[in-house]
Backbone as CSV, one residue per row, in Angstrom:
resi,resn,N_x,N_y,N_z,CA_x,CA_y,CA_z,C_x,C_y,C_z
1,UNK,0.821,-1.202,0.000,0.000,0.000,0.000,0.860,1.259,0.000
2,UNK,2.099,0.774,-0.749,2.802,2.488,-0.615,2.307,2.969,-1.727
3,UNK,2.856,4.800,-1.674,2.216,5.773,-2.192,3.263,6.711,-2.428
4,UNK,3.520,7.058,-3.831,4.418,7.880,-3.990,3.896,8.650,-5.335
5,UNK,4.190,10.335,-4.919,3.782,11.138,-6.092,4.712,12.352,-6.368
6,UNK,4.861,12.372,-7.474,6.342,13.685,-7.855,5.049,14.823,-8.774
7,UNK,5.183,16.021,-8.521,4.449,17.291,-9.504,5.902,18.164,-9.591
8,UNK,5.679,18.696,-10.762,6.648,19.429,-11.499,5.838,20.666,-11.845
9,UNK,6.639,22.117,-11.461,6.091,23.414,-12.013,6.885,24.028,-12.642
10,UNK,6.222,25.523,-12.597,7.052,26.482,-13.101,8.395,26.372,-12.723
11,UNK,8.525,26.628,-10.861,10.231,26.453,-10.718,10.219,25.797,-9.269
12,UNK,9.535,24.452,-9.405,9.826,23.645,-8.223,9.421,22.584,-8.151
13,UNK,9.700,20.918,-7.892,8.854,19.637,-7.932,8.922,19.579,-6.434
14,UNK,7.982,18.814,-6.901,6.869,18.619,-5.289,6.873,16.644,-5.371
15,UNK,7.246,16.894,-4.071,7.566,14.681,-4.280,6.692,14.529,-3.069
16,UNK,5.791,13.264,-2.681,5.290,13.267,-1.793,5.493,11.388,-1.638
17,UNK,5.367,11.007,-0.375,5.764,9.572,0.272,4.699,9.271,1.217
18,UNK,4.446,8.146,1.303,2.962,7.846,2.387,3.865,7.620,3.635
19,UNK,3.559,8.300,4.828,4.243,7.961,5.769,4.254,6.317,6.279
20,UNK,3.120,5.484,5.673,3.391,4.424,6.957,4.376,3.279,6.046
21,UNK,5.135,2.425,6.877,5.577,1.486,6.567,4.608,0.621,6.757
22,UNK,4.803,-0.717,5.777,3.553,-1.622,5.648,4.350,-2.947,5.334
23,UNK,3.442,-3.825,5.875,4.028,-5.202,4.963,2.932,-5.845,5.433
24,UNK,2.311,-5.765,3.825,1.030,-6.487,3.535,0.108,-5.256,3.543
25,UNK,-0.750,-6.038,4.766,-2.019,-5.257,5.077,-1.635,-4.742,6.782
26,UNK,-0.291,-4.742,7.245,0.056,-4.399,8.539,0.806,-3.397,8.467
27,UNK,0.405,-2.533,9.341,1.375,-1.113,9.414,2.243,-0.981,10.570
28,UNK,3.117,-1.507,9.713,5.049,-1.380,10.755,4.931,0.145,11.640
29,UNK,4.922,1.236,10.869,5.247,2.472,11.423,4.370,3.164,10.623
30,UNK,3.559,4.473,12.191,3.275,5.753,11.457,3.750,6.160,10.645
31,UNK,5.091,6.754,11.567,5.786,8.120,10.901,7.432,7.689,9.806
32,UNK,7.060,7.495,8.363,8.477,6.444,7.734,8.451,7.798,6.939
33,UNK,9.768,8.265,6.799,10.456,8.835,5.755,10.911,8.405,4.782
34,UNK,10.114,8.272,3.902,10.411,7.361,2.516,11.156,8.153,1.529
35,UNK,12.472,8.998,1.879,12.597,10.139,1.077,14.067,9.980,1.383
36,UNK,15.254,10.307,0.313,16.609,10.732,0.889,16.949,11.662,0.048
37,UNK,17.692,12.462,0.621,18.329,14.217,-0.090,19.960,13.554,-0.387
38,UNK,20.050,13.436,-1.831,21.028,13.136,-2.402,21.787,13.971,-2.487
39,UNK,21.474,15.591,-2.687,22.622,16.967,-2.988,21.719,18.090,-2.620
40,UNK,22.153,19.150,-1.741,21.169,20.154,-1.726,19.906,20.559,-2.926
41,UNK,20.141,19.690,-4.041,18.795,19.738,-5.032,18.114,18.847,-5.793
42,UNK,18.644,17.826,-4.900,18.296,16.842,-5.373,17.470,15.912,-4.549
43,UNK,16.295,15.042,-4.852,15.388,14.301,-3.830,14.997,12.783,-4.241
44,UNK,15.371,11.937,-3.669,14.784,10.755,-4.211,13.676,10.764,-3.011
45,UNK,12.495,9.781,-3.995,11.566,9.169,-2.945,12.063,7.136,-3.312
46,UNK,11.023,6.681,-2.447,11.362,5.213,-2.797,10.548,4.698,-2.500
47,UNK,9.490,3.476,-2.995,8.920,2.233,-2.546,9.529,0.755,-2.968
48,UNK,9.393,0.233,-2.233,9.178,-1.627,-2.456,9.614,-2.259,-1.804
49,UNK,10.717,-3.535,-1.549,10.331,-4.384,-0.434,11.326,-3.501,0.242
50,UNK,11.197,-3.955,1.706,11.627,-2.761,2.811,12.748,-2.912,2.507
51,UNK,13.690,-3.912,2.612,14.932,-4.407,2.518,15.589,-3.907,1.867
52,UNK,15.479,-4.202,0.556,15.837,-3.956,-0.985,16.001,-1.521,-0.423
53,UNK,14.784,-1.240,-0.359,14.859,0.192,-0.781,15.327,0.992,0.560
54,UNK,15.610,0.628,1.468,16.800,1.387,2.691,17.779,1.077,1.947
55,UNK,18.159,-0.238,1.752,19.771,-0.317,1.309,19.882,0.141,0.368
56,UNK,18.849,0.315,-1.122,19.568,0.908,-2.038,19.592,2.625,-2.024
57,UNK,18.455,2.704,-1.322,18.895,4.604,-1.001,19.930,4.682,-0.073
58,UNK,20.445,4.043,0.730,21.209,4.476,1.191,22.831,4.488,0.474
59,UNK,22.851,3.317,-0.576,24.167,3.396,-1.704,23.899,4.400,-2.061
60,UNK,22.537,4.838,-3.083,22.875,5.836,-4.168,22.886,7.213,-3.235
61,UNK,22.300,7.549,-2.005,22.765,8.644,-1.181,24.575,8.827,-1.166
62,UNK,25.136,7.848,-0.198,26.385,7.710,-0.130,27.135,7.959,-1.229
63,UNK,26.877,7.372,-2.571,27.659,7.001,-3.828,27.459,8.777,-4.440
64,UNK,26.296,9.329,-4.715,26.300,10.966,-4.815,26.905,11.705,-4.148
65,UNK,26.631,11.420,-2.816,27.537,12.533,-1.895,29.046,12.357,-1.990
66,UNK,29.861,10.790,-2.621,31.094,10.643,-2.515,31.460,11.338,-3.674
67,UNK,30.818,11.329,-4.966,31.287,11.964,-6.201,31.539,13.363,-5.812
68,UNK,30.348,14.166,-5.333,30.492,15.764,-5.073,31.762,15.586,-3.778
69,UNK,32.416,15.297,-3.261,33.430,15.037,-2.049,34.529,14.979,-3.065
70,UNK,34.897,14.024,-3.739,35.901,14.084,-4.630,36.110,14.840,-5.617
71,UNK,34.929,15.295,-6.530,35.471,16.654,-7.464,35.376,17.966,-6.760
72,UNK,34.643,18.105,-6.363,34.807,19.778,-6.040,33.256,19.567,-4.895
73,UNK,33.433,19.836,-3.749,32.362,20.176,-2.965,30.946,21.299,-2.524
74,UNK,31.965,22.362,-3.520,30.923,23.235,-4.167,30.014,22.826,-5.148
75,UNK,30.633,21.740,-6.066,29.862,21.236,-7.488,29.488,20.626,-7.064
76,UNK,28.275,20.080,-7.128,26.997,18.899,-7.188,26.762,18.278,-8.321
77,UNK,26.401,16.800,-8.561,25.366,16.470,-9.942,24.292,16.664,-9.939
78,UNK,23.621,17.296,-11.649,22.768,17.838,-11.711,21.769,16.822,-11.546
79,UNK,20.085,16.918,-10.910,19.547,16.077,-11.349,19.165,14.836,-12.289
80,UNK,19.436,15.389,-13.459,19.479,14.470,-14.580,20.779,13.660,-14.644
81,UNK,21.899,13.947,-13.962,22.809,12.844,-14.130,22.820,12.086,-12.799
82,UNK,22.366,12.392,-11.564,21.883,11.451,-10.911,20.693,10.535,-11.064
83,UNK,19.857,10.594,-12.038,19.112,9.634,-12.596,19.479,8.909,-13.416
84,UNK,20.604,9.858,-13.840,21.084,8.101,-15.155,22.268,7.359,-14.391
85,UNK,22.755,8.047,-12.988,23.064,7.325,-12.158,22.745,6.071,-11.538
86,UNK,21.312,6.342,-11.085,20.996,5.529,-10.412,20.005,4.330,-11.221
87,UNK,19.390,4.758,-12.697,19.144,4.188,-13.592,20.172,2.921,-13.739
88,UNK,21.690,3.770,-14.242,22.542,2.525,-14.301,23.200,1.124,-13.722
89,UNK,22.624,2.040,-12.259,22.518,1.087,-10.761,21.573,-0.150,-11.063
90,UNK,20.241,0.341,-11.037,19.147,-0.116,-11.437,19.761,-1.352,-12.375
91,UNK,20.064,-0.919,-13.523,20.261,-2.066,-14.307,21.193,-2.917,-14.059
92,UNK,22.482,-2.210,-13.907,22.831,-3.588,-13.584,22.992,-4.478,-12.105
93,UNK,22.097,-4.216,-11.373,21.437,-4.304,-10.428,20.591,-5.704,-11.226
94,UNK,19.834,-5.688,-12.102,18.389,-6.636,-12.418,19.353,-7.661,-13.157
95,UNK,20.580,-7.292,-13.513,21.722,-8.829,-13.861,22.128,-9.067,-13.103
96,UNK,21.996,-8.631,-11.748,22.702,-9.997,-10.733,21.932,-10.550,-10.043
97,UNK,22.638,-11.561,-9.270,21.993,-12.840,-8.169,20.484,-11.946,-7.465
98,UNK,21.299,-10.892,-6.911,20.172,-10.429,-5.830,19.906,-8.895,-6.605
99,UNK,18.897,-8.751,-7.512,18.092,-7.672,-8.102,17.362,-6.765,-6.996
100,UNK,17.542,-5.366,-7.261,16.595,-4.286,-6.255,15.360,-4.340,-6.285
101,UNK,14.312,-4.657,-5.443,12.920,-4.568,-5.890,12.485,-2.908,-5.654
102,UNK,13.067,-2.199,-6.026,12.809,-0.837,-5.639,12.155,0.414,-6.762
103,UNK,11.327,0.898,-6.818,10.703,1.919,-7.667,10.941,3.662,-7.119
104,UNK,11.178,4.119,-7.925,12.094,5.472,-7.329,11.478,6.710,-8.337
105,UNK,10.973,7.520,-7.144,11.146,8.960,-8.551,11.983,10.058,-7.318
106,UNK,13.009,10.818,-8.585,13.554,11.654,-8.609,13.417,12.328,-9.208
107,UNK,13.166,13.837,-7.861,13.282,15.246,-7.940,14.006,16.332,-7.758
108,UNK,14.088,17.408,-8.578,15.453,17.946,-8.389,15.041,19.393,-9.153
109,UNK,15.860,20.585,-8.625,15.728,21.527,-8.939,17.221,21.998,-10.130
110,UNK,17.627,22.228,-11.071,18.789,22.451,-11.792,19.372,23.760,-12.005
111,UNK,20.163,24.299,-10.749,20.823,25.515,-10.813,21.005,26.463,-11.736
112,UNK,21.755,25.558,-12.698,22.430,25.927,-13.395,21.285,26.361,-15.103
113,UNK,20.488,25.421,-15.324,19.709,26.075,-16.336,18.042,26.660,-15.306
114,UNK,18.587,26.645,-14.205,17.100,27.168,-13.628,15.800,26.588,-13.818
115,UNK,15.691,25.190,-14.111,14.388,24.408,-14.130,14.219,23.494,-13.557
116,UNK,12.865,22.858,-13.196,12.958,21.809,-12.461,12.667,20.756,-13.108
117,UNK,13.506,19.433,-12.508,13.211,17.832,-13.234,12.383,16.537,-12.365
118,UNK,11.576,15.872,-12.960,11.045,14.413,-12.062,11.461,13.614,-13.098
119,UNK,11.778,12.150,-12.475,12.389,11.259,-12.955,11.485,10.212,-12.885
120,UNK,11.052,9.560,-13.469,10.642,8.029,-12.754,10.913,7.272,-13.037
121,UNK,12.073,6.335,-12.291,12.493,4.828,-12.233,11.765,3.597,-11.877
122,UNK,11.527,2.623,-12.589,11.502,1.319,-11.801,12.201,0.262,-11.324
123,UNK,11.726,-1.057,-10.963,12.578,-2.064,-10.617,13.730,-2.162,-12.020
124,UNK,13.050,-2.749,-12.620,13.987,-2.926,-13.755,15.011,-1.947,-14.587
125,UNK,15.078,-0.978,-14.219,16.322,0.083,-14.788,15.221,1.048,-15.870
126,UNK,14.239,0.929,-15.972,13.086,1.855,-16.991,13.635,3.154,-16.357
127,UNK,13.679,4.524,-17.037,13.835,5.707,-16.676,12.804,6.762,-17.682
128,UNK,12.304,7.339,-17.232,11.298,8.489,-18.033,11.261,9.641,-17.017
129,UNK,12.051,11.281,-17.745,11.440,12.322,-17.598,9.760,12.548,-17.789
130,UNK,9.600,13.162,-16.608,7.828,13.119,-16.862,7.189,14.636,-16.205
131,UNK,6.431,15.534,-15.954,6.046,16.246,-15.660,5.181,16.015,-14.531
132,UNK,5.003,15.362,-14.041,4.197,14.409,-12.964,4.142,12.772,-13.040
133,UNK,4.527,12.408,-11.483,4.629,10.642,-11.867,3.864,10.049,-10.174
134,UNK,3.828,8.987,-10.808,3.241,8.278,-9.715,4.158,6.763,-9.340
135,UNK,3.885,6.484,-8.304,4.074,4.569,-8.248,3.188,3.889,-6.750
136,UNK,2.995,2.493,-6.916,2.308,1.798,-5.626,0.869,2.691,-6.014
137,UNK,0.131,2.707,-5.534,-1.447,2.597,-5.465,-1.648,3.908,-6.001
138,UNK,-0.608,4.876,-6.020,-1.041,6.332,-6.463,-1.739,6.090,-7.971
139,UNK,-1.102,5.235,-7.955,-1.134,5.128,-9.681,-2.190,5.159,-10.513
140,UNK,-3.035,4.432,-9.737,-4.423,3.783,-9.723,-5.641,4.902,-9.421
141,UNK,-5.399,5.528,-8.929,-6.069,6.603,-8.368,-5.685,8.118,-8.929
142,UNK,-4.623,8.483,-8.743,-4.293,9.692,-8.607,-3.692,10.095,-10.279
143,UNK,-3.253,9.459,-11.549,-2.918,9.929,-12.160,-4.329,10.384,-12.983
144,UNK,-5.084,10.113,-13.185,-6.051,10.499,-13.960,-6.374,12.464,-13.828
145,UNK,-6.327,11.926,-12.190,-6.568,13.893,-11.702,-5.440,14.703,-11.821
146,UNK,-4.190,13.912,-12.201,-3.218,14.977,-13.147,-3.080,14.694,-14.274
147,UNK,-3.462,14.485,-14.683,-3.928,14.030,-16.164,-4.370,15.298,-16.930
148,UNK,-5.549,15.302,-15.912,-6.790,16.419,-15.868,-6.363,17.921,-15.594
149,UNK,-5.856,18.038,-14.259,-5.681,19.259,-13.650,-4.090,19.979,-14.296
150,UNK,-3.122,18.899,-14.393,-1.572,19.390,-14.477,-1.428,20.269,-15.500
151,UNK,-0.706,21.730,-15.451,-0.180,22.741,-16.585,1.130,22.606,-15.876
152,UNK,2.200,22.478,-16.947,3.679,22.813,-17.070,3.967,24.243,-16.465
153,UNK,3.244,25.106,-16.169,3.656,26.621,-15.652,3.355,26.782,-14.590
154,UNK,2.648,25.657,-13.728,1.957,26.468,-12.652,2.833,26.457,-11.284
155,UNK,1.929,27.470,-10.053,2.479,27.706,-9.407,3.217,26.424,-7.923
156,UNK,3.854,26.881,-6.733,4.048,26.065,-5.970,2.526,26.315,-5.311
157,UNK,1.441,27.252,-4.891,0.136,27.046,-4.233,-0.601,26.068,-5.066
158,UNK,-0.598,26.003,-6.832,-1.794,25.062,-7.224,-1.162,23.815,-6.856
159,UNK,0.117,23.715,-6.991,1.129,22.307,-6.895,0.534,21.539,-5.276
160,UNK,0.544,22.580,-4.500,0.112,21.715,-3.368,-1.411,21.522,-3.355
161,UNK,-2.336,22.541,-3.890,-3.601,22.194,-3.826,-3.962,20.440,-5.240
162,UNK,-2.925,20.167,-5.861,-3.138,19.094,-6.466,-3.117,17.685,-5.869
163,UNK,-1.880,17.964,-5.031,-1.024,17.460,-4.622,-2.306,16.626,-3.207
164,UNK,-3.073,17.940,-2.862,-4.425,17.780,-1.732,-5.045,16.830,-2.546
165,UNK,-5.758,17.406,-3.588,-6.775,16.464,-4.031,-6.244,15.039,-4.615
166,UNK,-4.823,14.889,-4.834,-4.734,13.314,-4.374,-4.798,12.774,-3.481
167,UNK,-4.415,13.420,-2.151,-4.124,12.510,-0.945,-5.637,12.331,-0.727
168,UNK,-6.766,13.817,-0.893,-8.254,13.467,-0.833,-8.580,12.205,-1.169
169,UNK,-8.224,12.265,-2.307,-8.524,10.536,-3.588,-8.185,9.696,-3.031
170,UNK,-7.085,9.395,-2.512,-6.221,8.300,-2.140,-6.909,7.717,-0.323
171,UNK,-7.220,9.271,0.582,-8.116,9.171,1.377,-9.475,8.427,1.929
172,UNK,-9.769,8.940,0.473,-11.297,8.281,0.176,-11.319,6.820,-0.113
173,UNK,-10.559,6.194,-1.558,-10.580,5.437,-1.961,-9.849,4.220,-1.658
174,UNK,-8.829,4.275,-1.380,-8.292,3.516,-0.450,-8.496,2.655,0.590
175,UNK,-8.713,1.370,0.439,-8.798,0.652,1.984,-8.421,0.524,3.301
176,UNK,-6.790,1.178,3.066,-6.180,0.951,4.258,-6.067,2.323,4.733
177,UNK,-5.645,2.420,5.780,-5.091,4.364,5.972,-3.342,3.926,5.892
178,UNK,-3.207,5.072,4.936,-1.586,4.572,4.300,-1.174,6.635,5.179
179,UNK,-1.920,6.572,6.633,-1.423,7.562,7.406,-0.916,9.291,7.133
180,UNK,-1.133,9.479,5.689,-0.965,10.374,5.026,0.293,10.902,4.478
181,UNK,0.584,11.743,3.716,2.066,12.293,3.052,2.698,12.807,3.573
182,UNK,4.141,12.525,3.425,5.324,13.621,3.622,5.326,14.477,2.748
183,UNK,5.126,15.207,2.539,6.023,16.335,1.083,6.723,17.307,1.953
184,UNK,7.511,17.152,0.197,8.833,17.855,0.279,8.655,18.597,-0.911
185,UNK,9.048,20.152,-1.231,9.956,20.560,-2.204,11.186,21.034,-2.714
186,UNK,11.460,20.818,-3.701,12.711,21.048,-3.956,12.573,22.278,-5.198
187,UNK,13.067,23.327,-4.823,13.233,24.578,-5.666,14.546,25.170,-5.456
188,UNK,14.531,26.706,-5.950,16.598,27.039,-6.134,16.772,27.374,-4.540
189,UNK,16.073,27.342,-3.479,16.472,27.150,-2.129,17.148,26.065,-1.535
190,UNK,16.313,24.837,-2.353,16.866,23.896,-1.779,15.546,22.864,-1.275
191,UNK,16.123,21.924,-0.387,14.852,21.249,0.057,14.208,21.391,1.046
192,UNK,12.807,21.220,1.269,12.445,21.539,2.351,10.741,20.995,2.786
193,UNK,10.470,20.566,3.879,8.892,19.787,4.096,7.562,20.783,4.044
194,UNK,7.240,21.010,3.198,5.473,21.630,3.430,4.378,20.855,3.552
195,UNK,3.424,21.459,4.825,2.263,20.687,4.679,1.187,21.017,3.825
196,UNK,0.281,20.037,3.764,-0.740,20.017,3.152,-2.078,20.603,3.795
Protein backbone atom coordinates (compact mmCIF):
# COMPACT_ATOMS: atom_id res chain seq x y z
CA UNK A 1 0.00 0.00 0.00
CA UNK A 2 2.80 2.49 -0.62
CA UNK A 3 2.22 5.77 -2.19
CA UNK A 4 4.42 7.88 -3.99
CA UNK A 5 3.78 11.14 -6.09
CA UNK A 6 6.34 13.69 -7.86
CA UNK A 7 4.45 17.29 -9.50
CA UNK A 8 6.65 19.43 -11.50
CA UNK A 9 6.09 23.41 -12.01
CA UNK A 10 7.05 26.48 -13.10
CA UNK A 11 10.23 26.45 -10.72
CA UNK A 12 9.83 23.64 -8.22
CA UNK A 13 8.85 19.64 -7.93
CA UNK A 14 6.87 18.62 -5.29
CA UNK A 15 7.57 14.68 -4.28
CA UNK A 16 5.29 13.27 -1.79
CA UNK A 17 5.76 9.57 0.27
CA UNK A 18 2.96 7.85 2.39
CA UNK A 19 4.24 7.96 5.77
CA UNK A 20 3.39 4.42 6.96
CA UNK A 21 5.58 1.49 6.57
CA UNK A 22 3.55 -1.62 5.65
CA UNK A 23 4.03 -5.20 4.96
CA UNK A 24 1.03 -6.49 3.53
CA UNK A 25 -2.02 -5.26 5.08
CA UNK A 26 0.06 -4.40 8.54
CA UNK A 27 1.37 -1.11 9.41
CA UNK A 28 5.05 -1.38 10.76
CA UNK A 29 5.25 2.47 11.42
CA UNK A 30 3.27 5.75 11.46
CA UNK A 31 5.79 8.12 10.90
CA UNK A 32 8.48 6.44 7.73
CA UNK A 33 10.46 8.84 5.76
CA UNK A 34 10.41 7.36 2.52
CA UNK A 35 12.60 10.14 1.08
CA UNK A 36 16.61 10.73 0.89
CA UNK A 37 18.33 14.22 -0.09
CA UNK A 38 21.03 13.14 -2.40
CA UNK A 39 22.62 16.97 -2.99
CA UNK A 40 21.17 20.15 -1.73
CA UNK A 41 18.80 19.74 -5.03
CA UNK A 42 18.30 16.84 -5.37
CA UNK A 43 15.39 14.30 -3.83
CA UNK A 44 14.78 10.75 -4.21
CA UNK A 45 11.57 9.17 -2.95
CA UNK A 46 11.36 5.21 -2.80
CA UNK A 47 8.92 2.23 -2.55
CA UNK A 48 9.18 -1.63 -2.46
CA UNK A 49 10.33 -4.38 -0.43
CA UNK A 50 11.63 -2.76 2.81
CA UNK A 51 14.93 -4.41 2.52
CA UNK A 52 15.84 -3.96 -0.98
CA UNK A 53 14.86 0.19 -0.78
CA UNK A 54 16.80 1.39 2.69
CA UNK A 55 19.77 -0.32 1.31
CA UNK A 56 19.57 0.91 -2.04
CA UNK A 57 18.90 4.60 -1.00
CA UNK A 58 21.21 4.48 1.19
CA UNK A 59 24.17 3.40 -1.70
CA UNK A 60 22.87 5.84 -4.17
CA UNK A 61 22.76 8.64 -1.18
CA UNK A 62 26.38 7.71 -0.13
CA UNK A 63 27.66 7.00 -3.83
CA UNK A 64 26.30 10.97 -4.81
CA UNK A 65 27.54 12.53 -1.89
CA UNK A 66 31.09 10.64 -2.52
CA UNK A 67 31.29 11.96 -6.20
CA UNK A 68 30.49 15.76 -5.07
CA UNK A 69 33.43 15.04 -2.05
CA UNK A 70 35.90 14.08 -4.63
CA UNK A 71 35.47 16.65 -7.46
CA UNK A 72 34.81 19.78 -6.04
CA UNK A 73 32.36 20.18 -2.96
CA UNK A 74 30.92 23.23 -4.17
CA UNK A 75 29.86 21.24 -7.49
CA UNK A 76 27.00 18.90 -7.19
CA UNK A 77 25.37 16.47 -9.94
CA UNK A 78 22.77 17.84 -11.71
CA UNK A 79 19.55 16.08 -11.35
CA UNK A 80 19.48 14.47 -14.58
CA UNK A 81 22.81 12.84 -14.13
CA UNK A 82 21.88 11.45 -10.91
CA UNK A 83 19.11 9.63 -12.60
CA UNK A 84 21.08 8.10 -15.15
CA UNK A 85 23.06 7.33 -12.16
CA UNK A 86 21.00 5.53 -10.41
CA UNK A 87 19.14 4.19 -13.59
CA UNK A 88 22.54 2.53 -14.30
CA UNK A 89 22.52 1.09 -10.76
CA UNK A 90 19.15 -0.12 -11.44
CA UNK A 91 20.26 -2.07 -14.31
CA UNK A 92 22.83 -3.59 -13.58
CA UNK A 93 21.44 -4.30 -10.43
CA UNK A 94 18.39 -6.64 -12.42
CA UNK A 95 21.72 -8.83 -13.86
CA UNK A 96 22.70 -10.00 -10.73
CA UNK A 97 21.99 -12.84 -8.17
CA UNK A 98 20.17 -10.43 -5.83
CA UNK A 99 18.09 -7.67 -8.10
CA UNK A 100 16.59 -4.29 -6.26
CA UNK A 101 12.92 -4.57 -5.89
CA UNK A 102 12.81 -0.84 -5.64
CA UNK A 103 10.70 1.92 -7.67
CA UNK A 104 12.09 5.47 -7.33
CA UNK A 105 11.15 8.96 -8.55
CA UNK A 106 13.55 11.65 -8.61
CA UNK A 107 13.28 15.25 -7.94
CA UNK A 108 15.45 17.95 -8.39
CA UNK A 109 15.73 21.53 -8.94
CA UNK A 110 18.79 22.45 -11.79
CA UNK A 111 20.82 25.52 -10.81
CA UNK A 112 22.43 25.93 -13.40
CA UNK A 113 19.71 26.07 -16.34
CA UNK A 114 17.10 27.17 -13.63
CA UNK A 115 14.39 24.41 -14.13
CA UNK A 116 12.96 21.81 -12.46
CA UNK A 117 13.21 17.83 -13.23
CA UNK A 118 11.04 14.41 -12.06
CA UNK A 119 12.39 11.26 -12.96
CA UNK A 120 10.64 8.03 -12.75
CA UNK A 121 12.49 4.83 -12.23
CA UNK A 122 11.50 1.32 -11.80
CA UNK A 123 12.58 -2.06 -10.62
CA UNK A 124 13.99 -2.93 -13.75
CA UNK A 125 16.32 0.08 -14.79
CA UNK A 126 13.09 1.85 -16.99
CA UNK A 127 13.84 5.71 -16.68
CA UNK A 128 11.30 8.49 -18.03
CA UNK A 129 11.44 12.32 -17.60
CA UNK A 130 7.83 13.12 -16.86
CA UNK A 131 6.05 16.25 -15.66
CA UNK A 132 4.20 14.41 -12.96
CA UNK A 133 4.63 10.64 -11.87
CA UNK A 134 3.24 8.28 -9.71
CA UNK A 135 4.07 4.57 -8.25
CA UNK A 136 2.31 1.80 -5.63
CA UNK A 137 -1.45 2.60 -5.47
CA UNK A 138 -1.04 6.33 -6.46
CA UNK A 139 -1.13 5.13 -9.68
CA UNK A 140 -4.42 3.78 -9.72
CA UNK A 141 -6.07 6.60 -8.37
CA UNK A 142 -4.29 9.69 -8.61
CA UNK A 143 -2.92 9.93 -12.16
CA UNK A 144 -6.05 10.50 -13.96
CA UNK A 145 -6.57 13.89 -11.70
CA UNK A 146 -3.22 14.98 -13.15
CA UNK A 147 -3.93 14.03 -16.16
CA UNK A 148 -6.79 16.42 -15.87
CA UNK A 149 -5.68 19.26 -13.65
CA UNK A 150 -1.57 19.39 -14.48
CA UNK A 151 -0.18 22.74 -16.59
CA UNK A 152 3.68 22.81 -17.07
CA UNK A 153 3.66 26.62 -15.65
CA UNK A 154 1.96 26.47 -12.65
CA UNK A 155 2.48 27.71 -9.41
CA UNK A 156 4.05 26.06 -5.97
CA UNK A 157 0.14 27.05 -4.23
CA UNK A 158 -1.79 25.06 -7.22
CA UNK A 159 1.13 22.31 -6.89
CA UNK A 160 0.11 21.71 -3.37
CA UNK A 161 -3.60 22.19 -3.83
CA UNK A 162 -3.14 19.09 -6.47
CA UNK A 163 -1.02 17.46 -4.62
CA UNK A 164 -4.42 17.78 -1.73
CA UNK A 165 -6.77 16.46 -4.03
CA UNK A 166 -4.73 13.31 -4.37
CA UNK A 167 -4.12 12.51 -0.94
CA UNK A 168 -8.25 13.47 -0.83
CA UNK A 169 -8.52 10.54 -3.59
CA UNK A 170 -6.22 8.30 -2.14
CA UNK A 171 -8.12 9.17 1.38
CA UNK A 172 -11.30 8.28 0.18
CA UNK A 173 -10.58 5.44 -1.96
CA UNK A 174 -8.29 3.52 -0.45
CA UNK A 175 -8.80 0.65 1.98
CA UNK A 176 -6.18 0.95 4.26
CA UNK A 177 -5.09 4.36 5.97
CA UNK A 178 -1.59 4.57 4.30
CA UNK A 179 -1.42 7.56 7.41
CA UNK A 180 -0.96 10.37 5.03
CA UNK A 181 2.07 12.29 3.05
CA UNK A 182 5.32 13.62 3.62
CA UNK A 183 6.02 16.33 1.08
CA UNK A 184 8.83 17.85 0.28
CA UNK A 185 9.96 20.56 -2.20
CA UNK A 186 12.71 21.05 -3.96
CA UNK A 187 13.23 24.58 -5.67
CA UNK A 188 16.60 27.04 -6.13
CA UNK A 189 16.47 27.15 -2.13
CA UNK A 190 16.87 23.90 -1.78
CA UNK A 191 14.85 21.25 0.06
CA UNK A 192 12.44 21.54 2.35
CA UNK A 193 8.89 19.79 4.10
CA UNK A 194 5.47 21.63 3.43
CA UNK A 195 2.26 20.69 4.68
CA UNK A 196 -0.74 20.02 3.15
Amino acid sequence: MEVLLGITGKDFTLLAASKAAMRGVTILKAEDDKTKLLNPHTLMAYAGEAGDTVQFAEYIQANVQLYGMRNNSSWQLSPSAVASFIRRELARSIRSRNPYNVSLLVGGYDTNTARPHLYWLDYLGSQATVPYAAHGYAQYYCLSILDKHHQPDIDLETGLKLMRMCRDELTKRLPIDFKGLLVKVVDKDGVRIVEL
